[in-house]
Coordinates of N, CA and C in Angstrom, one line a residue:
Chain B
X1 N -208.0 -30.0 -41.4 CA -209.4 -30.0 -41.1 C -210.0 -28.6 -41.0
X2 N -211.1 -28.1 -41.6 CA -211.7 -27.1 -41.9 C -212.0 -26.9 -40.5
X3 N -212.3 -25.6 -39.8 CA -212.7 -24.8 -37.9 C -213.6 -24.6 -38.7
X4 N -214.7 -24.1 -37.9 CA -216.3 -23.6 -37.4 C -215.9 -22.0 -38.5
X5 N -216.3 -22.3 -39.6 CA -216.9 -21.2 -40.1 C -217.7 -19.7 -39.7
X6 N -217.8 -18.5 -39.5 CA -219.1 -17.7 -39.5 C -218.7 -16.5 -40.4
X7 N -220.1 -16.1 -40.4 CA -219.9 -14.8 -41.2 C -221.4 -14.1 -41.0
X8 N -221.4 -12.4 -40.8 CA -220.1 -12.0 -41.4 C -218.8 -11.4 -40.1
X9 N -217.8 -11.0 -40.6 CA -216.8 -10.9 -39.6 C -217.4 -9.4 -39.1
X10 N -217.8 -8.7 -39.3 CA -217.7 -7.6 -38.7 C -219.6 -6.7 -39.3
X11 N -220.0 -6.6 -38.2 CA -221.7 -5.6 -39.0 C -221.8 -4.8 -38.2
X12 N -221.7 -3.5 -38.6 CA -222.3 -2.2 -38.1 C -223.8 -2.2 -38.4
X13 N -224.6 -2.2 -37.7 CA -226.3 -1.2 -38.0 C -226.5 -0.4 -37.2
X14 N -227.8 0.4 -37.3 CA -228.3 0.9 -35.7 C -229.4 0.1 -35.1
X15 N -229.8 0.9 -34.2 CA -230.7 0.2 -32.7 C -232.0 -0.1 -34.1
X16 N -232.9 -0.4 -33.5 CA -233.9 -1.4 -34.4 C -234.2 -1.9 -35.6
X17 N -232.6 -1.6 -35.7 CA -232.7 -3.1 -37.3 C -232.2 -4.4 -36.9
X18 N -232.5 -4.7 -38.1 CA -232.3 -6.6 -37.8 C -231.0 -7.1 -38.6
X19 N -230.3 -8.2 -37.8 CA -229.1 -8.9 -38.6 C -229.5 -10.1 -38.5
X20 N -228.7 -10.6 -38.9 CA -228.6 -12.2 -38.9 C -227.2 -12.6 -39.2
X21 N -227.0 -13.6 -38.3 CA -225.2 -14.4 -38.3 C -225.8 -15.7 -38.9
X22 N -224.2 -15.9 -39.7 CA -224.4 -17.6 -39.8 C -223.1 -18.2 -39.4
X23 N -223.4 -19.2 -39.2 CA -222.4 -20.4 -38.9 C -222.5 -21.8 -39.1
X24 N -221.0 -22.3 -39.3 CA -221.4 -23.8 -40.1 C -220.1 -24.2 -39.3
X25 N -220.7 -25.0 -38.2 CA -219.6 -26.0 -37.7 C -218.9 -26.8 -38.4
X26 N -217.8 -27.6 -37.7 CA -217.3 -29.0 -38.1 C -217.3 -30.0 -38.8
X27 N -217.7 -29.9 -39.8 CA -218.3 -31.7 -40.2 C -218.4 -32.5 -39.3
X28 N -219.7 -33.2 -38.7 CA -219.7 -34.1 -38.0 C -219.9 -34.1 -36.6
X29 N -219.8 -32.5 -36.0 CA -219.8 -32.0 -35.1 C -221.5 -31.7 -34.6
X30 N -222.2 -32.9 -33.9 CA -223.6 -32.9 -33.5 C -224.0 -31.7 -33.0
X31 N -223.4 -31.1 -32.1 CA -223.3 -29.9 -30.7 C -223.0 -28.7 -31.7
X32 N -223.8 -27.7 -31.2 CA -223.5 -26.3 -31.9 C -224.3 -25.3 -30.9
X33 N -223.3 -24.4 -30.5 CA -223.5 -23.2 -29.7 C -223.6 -21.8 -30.3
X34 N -224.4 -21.0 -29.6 CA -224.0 -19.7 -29.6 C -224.0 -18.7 -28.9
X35 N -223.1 -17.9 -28.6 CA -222.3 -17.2 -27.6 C -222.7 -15.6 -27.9
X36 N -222.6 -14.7 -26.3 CA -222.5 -13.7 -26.6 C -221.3 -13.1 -25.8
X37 N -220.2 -12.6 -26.1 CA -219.1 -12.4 -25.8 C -219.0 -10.5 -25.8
X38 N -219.3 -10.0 -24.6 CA -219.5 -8.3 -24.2 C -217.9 -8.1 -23.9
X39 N -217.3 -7.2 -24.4 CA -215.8 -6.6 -24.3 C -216.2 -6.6 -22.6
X40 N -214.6 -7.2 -22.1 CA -214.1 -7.3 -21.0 C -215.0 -8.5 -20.0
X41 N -216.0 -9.6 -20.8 CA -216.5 -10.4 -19.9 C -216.8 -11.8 -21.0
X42 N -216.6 -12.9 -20.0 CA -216.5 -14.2 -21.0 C -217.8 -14.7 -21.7
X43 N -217.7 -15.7 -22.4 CA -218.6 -15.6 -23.2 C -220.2 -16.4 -22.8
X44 N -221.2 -15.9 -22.7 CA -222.1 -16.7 -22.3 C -222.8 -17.1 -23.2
X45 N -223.9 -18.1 -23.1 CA -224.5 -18.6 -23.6 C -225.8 -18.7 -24.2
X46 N -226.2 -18.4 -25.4 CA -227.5 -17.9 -25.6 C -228.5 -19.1 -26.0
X47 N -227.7 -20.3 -27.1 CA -228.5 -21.3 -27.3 C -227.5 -22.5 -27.4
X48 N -228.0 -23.7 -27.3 CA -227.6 -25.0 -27.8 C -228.0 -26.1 -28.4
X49 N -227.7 -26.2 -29.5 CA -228.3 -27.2 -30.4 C -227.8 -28.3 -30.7
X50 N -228.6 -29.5 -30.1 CA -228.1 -31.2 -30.7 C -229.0 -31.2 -31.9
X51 N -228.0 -31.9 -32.6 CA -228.2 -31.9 -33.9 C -229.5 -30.5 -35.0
X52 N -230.8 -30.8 -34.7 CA -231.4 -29.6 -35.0 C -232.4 -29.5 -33.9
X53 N -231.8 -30.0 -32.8 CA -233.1 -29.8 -31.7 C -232.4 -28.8 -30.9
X54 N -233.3 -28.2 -30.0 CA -232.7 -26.9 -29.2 C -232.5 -27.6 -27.6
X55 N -231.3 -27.7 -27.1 CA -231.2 -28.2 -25.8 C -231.2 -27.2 -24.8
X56 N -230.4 -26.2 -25.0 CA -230.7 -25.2 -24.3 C -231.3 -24.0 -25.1
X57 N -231.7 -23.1 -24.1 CA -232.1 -21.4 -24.9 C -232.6 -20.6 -23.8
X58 N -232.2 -21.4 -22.3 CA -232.7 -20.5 -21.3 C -232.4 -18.8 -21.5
X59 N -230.9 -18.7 -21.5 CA -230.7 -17.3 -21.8 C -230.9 -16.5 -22.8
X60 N -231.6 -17.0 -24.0 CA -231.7 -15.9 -25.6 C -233.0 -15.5 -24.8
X61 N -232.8 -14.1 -25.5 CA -233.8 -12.9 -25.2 C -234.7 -13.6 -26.3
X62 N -235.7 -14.1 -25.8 CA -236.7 -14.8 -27.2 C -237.2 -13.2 -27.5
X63 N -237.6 -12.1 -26.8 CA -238.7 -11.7 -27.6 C -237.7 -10.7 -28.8
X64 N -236.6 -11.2 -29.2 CA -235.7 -10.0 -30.1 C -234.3 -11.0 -30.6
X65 N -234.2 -12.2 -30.0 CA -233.4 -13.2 -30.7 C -233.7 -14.5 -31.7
X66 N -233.8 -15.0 -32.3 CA -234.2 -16.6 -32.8 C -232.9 -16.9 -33.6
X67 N -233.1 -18.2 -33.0 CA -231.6 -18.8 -34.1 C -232.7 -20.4 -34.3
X68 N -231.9 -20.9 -35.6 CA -232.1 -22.0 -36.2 C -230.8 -22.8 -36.7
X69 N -231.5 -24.5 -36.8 CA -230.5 -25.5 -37.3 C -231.5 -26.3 -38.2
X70 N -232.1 -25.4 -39.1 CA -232.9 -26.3 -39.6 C -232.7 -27.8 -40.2
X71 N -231.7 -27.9 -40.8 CA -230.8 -29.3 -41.1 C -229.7 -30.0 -40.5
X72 N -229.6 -29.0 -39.0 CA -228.6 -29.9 -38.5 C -227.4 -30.0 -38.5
X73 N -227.3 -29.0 -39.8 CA -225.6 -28.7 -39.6 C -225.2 -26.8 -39.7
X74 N -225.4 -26.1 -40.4 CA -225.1 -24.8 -40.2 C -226.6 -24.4 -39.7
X75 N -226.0 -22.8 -39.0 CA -227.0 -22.3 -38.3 C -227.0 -20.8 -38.5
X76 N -228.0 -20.4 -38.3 CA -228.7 -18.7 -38.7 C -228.8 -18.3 -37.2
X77 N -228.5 -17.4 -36.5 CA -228.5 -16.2 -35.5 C -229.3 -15.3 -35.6
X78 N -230.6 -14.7 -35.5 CA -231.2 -13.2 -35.9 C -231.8 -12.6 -34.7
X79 N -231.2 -11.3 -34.5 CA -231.5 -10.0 -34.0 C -232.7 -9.3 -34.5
X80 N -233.7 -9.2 -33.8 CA -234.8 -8.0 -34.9 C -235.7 -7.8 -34.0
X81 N -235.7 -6.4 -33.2 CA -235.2 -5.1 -33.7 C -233.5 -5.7 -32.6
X82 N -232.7 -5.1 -33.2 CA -231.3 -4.7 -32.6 C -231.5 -3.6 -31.2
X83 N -231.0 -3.3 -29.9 CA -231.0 -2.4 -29.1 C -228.9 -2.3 -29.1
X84 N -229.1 -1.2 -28.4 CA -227.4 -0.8 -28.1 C -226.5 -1.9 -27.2
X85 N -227.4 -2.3 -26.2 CA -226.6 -2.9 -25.5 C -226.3 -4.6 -26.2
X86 N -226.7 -5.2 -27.2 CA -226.3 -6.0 -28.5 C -225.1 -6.1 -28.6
X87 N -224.4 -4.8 -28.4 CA -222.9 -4.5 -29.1 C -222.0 -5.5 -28.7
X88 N -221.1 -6.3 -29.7 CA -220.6 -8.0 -28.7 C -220.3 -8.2 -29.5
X89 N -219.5 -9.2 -29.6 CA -218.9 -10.9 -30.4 C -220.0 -11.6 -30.3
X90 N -220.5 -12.0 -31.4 CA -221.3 -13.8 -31.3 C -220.5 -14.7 -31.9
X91 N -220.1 -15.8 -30.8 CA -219.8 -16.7 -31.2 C -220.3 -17.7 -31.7
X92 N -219.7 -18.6 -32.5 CA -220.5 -19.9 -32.6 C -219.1 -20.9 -32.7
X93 N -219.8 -22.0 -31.6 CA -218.8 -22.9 -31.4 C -219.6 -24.4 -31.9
X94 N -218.7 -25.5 -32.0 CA -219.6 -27.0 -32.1 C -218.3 -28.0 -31.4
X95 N -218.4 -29.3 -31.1 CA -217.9 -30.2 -30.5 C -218.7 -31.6 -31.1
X96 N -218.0 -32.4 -30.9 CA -218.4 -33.9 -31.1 C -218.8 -34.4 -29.7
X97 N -220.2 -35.3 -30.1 CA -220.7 -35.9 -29.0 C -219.6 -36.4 -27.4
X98 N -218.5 -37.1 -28.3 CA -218.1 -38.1 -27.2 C -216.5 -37.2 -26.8
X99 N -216.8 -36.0 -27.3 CA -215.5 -35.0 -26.4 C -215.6 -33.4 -26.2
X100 N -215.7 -33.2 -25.1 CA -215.8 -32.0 -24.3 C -215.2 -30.5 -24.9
X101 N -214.1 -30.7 -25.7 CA -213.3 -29.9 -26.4 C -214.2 -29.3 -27.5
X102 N -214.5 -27.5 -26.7 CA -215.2 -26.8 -28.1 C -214.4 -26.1 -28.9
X103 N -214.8 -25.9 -30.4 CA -214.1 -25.5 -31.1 C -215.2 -24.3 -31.3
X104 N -214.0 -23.1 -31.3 CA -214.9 -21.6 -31.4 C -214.4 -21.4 -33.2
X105 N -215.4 -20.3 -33.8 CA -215.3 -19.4 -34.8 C -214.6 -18.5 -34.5
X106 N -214.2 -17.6 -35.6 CA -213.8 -16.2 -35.5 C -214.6 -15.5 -35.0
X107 N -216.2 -15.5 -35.2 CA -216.5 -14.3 -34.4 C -217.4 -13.4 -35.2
X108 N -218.7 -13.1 -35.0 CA -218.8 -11.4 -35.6 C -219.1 -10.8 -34.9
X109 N -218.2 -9.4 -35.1 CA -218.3 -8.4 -34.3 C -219.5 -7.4 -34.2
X110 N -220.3 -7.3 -33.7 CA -221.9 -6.2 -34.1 C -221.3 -5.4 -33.4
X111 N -221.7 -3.9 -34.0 CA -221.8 -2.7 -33.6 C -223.0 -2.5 -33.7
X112 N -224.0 -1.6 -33.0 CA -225.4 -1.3 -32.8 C -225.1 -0.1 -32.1
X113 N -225.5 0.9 -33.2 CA -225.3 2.1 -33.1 C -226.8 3.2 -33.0
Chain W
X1 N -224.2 -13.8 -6.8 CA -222.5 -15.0 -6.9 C -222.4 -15.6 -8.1
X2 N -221.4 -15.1 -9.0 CA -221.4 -15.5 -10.0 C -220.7 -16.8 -10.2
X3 N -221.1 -17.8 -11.0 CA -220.7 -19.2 -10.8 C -219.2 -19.5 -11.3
X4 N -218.9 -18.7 -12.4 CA -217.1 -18.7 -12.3 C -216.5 -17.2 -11.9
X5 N -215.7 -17.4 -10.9 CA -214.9 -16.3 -10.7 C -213.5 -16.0 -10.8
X6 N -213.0 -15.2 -11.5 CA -211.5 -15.0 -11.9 C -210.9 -13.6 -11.5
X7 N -209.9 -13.7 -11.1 CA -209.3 -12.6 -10.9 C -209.0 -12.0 -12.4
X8 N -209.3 -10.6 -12.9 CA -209.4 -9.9 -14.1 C -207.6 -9.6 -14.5
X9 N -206.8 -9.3 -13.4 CA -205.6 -9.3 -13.6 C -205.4 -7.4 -13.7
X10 N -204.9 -6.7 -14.8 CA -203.6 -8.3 -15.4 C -202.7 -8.3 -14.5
X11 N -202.4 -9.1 -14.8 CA -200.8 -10.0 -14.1 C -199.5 -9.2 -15.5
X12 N -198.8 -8.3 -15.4 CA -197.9 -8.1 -15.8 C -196.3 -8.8 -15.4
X13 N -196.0 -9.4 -16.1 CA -194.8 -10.4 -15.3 C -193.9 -10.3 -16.7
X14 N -192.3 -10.2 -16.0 CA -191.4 -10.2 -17.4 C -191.0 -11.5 -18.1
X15 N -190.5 -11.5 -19.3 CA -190.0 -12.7 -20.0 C -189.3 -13.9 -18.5
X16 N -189.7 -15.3 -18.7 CA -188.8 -16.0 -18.0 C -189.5 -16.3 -16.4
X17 N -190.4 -15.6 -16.1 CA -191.0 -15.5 -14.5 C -192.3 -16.6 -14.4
X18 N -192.5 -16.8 -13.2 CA -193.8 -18.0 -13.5 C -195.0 -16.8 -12.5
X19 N -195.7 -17.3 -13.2 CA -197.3 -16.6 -12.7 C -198.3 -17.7 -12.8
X20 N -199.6 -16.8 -11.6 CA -200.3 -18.2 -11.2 C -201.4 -17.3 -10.6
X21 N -202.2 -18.0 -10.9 CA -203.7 -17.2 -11.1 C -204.7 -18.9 -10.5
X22 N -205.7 -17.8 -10.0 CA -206.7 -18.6 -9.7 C -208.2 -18.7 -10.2
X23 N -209.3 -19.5 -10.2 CA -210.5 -19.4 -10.6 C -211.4 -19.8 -9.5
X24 N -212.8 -19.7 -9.2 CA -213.5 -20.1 -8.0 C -214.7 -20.2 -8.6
X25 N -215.1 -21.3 -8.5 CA -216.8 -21.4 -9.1 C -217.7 -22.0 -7.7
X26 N -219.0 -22.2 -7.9 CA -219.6 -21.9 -6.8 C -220.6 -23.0 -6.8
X27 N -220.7 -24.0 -8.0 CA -221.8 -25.1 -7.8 C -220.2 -26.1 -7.7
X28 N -221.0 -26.7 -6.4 CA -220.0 -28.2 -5.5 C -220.0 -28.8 -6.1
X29 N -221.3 -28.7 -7.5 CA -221.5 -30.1 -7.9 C -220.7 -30.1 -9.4
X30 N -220.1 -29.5 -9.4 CA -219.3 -29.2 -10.9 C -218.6 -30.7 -11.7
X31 N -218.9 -30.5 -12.2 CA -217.8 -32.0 -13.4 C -216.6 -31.7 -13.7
X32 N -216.4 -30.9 -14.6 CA -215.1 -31.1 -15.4 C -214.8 -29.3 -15.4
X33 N -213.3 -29.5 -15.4 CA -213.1 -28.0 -15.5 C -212.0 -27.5 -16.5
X34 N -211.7 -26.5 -17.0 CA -210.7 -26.4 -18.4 C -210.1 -24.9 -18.3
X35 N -209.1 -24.6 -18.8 CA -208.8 -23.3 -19.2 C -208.7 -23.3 -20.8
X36 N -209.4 -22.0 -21.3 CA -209.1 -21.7 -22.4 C -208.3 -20.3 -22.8
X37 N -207.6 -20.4 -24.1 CA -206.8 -18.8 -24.2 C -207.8 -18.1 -24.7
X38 N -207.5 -16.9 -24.7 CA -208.1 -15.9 -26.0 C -206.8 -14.9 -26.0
X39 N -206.8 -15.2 -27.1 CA -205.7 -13.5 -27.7 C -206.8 -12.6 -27.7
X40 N -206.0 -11.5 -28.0 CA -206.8 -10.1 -27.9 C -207.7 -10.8 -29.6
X41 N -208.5 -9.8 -29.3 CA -209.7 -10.3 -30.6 C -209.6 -11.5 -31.3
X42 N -209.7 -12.3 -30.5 CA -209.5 -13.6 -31.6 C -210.5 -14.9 -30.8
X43 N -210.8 -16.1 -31.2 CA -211.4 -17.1 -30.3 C -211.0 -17.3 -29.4
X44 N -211.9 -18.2 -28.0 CA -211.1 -18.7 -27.0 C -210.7 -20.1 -27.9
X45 N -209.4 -20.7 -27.2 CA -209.1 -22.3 -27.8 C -208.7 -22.8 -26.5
X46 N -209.0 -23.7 -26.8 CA -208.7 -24.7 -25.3 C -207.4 -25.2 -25.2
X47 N -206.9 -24.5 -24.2 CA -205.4 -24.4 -23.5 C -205.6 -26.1 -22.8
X48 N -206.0 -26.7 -21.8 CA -205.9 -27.9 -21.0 C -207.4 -28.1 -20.2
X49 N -207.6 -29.2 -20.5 CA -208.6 -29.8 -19.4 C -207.7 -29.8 -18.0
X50 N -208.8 -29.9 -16.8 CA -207.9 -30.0 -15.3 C -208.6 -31.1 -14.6
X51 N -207.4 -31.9 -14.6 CA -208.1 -33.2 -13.9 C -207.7 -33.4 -12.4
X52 N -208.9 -34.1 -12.0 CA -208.4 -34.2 -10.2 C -207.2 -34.1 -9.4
X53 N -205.9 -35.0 -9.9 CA -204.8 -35.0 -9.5 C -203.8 -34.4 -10.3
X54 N -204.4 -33.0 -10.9 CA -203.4 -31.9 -10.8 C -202.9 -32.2 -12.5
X55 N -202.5 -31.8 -13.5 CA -202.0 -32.4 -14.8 C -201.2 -31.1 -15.2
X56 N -199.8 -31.7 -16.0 CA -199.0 -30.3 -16.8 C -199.1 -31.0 -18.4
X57 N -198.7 -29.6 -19.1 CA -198.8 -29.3 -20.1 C -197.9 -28.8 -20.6
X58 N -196.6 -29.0 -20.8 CA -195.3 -28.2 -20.8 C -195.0 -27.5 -19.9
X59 N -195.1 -26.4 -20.1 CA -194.7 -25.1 -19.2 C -196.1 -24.8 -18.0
X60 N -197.0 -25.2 -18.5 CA -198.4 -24.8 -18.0 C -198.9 -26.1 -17.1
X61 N -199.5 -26.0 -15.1 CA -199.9 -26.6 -15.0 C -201.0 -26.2 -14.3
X62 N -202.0 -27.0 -14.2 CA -203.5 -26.5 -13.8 C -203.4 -28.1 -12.4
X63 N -204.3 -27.5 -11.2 CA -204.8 -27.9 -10.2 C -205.7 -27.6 -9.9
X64 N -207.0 -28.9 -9.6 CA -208.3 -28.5 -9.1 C -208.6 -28.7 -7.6
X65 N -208.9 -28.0 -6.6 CA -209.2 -28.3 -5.0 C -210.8 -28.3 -5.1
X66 N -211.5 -29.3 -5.2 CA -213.0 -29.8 -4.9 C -213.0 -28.7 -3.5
X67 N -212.0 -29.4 -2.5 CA -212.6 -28.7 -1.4 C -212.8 -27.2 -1.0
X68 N -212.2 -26.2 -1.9 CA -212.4 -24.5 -1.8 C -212.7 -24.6 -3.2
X69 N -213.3 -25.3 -4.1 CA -213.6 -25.0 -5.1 C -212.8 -23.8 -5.9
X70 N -211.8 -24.2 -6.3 CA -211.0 -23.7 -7.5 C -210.3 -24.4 -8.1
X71 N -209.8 -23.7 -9.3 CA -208.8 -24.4 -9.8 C -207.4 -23.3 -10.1
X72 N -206.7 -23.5 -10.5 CA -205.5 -22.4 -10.6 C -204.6 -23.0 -11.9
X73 N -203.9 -22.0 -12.4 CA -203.2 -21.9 -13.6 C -201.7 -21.7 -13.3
X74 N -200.8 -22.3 -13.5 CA -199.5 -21.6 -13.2 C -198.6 -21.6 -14.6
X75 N -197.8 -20.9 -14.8 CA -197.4 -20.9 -16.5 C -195.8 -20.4 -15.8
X76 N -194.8 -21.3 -15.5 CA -193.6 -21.0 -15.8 C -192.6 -20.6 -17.1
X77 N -191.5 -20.3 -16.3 CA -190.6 -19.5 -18.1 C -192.0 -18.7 -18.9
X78 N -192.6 -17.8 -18.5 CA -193.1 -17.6 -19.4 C -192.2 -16.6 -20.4
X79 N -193.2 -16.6 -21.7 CA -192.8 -16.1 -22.8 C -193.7 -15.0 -23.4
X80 N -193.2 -14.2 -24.3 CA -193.9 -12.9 -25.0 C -195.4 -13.7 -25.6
X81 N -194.9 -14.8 -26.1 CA -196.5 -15.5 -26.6 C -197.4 -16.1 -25.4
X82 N -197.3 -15.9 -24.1 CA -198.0 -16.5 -23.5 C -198.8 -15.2 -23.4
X83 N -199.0 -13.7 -23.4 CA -200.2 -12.8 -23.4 C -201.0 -13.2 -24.0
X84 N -202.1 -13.2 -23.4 CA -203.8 -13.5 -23.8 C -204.5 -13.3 -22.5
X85 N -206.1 -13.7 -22.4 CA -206.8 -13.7 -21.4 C -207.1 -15.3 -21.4
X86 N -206.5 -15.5 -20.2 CA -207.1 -17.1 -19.6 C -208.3 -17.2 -19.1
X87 N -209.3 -17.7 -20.0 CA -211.0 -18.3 -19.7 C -210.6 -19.3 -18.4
X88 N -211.0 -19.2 -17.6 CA -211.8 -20.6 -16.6 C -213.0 -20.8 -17.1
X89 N -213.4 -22.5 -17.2 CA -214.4 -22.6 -17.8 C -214.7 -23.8 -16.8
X90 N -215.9 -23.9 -16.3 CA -217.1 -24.9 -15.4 C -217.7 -26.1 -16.0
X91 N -217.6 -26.8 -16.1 CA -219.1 -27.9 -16.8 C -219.8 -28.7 -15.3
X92 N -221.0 -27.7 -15.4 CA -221.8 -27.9 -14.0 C -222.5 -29.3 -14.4
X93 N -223.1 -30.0 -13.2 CA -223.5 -31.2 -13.1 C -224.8 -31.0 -14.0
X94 N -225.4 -30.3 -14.8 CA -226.1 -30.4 -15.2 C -225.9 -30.2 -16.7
X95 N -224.8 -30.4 -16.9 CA -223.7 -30.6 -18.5 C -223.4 -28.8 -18.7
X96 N -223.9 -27.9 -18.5 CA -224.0 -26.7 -18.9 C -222.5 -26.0 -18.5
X97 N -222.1 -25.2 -19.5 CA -220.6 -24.5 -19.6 C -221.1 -23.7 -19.1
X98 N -220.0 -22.6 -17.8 CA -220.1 -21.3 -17.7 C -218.7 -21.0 -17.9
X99 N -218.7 -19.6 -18.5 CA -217.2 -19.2 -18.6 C -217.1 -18.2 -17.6
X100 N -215.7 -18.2 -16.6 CA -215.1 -16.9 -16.3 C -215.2 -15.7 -17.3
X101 N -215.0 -14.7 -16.6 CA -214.7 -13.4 -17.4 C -213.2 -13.3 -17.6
X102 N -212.4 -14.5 -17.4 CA -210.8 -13.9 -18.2 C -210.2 -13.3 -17.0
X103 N -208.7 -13.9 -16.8 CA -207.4 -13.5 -16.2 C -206.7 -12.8 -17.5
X104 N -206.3 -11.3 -17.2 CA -205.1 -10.9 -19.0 C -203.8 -11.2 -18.0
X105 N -203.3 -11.5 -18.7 CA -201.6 -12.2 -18.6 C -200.8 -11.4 -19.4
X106 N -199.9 -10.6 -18.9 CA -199.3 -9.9 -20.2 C -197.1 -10.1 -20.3
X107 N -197.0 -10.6 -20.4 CA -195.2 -10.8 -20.6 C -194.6 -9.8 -21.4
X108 N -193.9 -9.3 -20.7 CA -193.2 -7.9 -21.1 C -191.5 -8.8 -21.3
X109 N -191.1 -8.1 -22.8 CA -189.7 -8.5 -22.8 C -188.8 -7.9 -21.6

């Protein structure tokens, strides 16, 4: 069985440019997260998406984050302008409706220089 | 008060020794609770769900106390592959995950 896709694995920029991550969960996998994971602290939560509706998004910095599921199954992450304190793992994880068990990505690493 | 709390560690312990770490989260009303691994740079993956009356997993058993709100990890015989950082993870009554910041566990031959 194919894991939760992302890319890219690794982006250096500096402070006010823009990136964007993508990720493509599980086949079949309704639930899709995205995480921000700061060296030496676990990963929290930026947004959550059933199917292509947004369930949560209390924590995304809206005025410098947006993510999308426009179809429901892979999803876009975008930073614009980037600041230093950015610098992290984003994860993106997904799960099936009827089981608790998330499945994480590899990861891209941002550097924001 | 952060809603999951872990001791950061590490726990250095040799091949063969059992180690046992705790987590404390802070809504009473919590549902379900889990540990996940993380290797150094890599995903968390989900080590065991922790059910009310205590469950093992080979070598690894997890216990939840409702009443001091924790749960704890114990990993006997451990091994060189048991180094990672153990996630505690929350699913608060209002469905929402929070993660600890990670126990590092490190097994020295």
């Amino acid at each position: 069985e194919a894991g939760v896709a992302q890319s890219p694995r690794y982006k250096i920029i500096e402070k006010r440019q823009s990136v964007a991550f993508w990720c493509n969960p599980i086949s079949g996998h309704a639930t899709l997260y995205w995480y921000q994971q700061i060296l030496g602290q676990g990963p929290k939560l930026l947004i959550q998406f059933q199917n292509n509706g947004v369930v949560d998004d209390s924590q995304l910095p809206k005025d410098r984050f947006s993510a999308e599921r426009l179809k429901g199954v892979d999803s876009t992450l975008k930073i614009q302008p980037a600041k230093l304190e950015d610098s992290a793992v984003y994860l993106c994880a997904s799960r099936t409706g009827g089981n608790e068990k998330l499945f994480f990505g590899s990861g891209t690493q941002l550097s924001v220089l | 008060r952060k809603e999951v709390e872990q001791d950061p560690g590490p726990f250095n312990v040799p091949e063969g020794a059992t180690v046992a770490f705790n987590c404390t989260y802070s809504n009473s009303a919590s549902q379900s609770f889990f540990w996940y691994r993380q290797d150094c740079r890599k995903e968390p993956k989900l080590l065991m769900s922790v059910y009310s009356s205590g469950n093992e997993d080979g070598r690894f058993t997890a216990q939840l106390n409702r009443a001091s709100q924790y749960i704890s990890l114990l990993i006997r015989d451990s091994k060189l592959s048991d180094s990672a950082t153990y996630l505690c993870v929350v699913k608060r009554n209002d469905y929402k995950l929070s993660f600890g910041a990670g126990t590092t566990v490190t097994v020295r031959a």
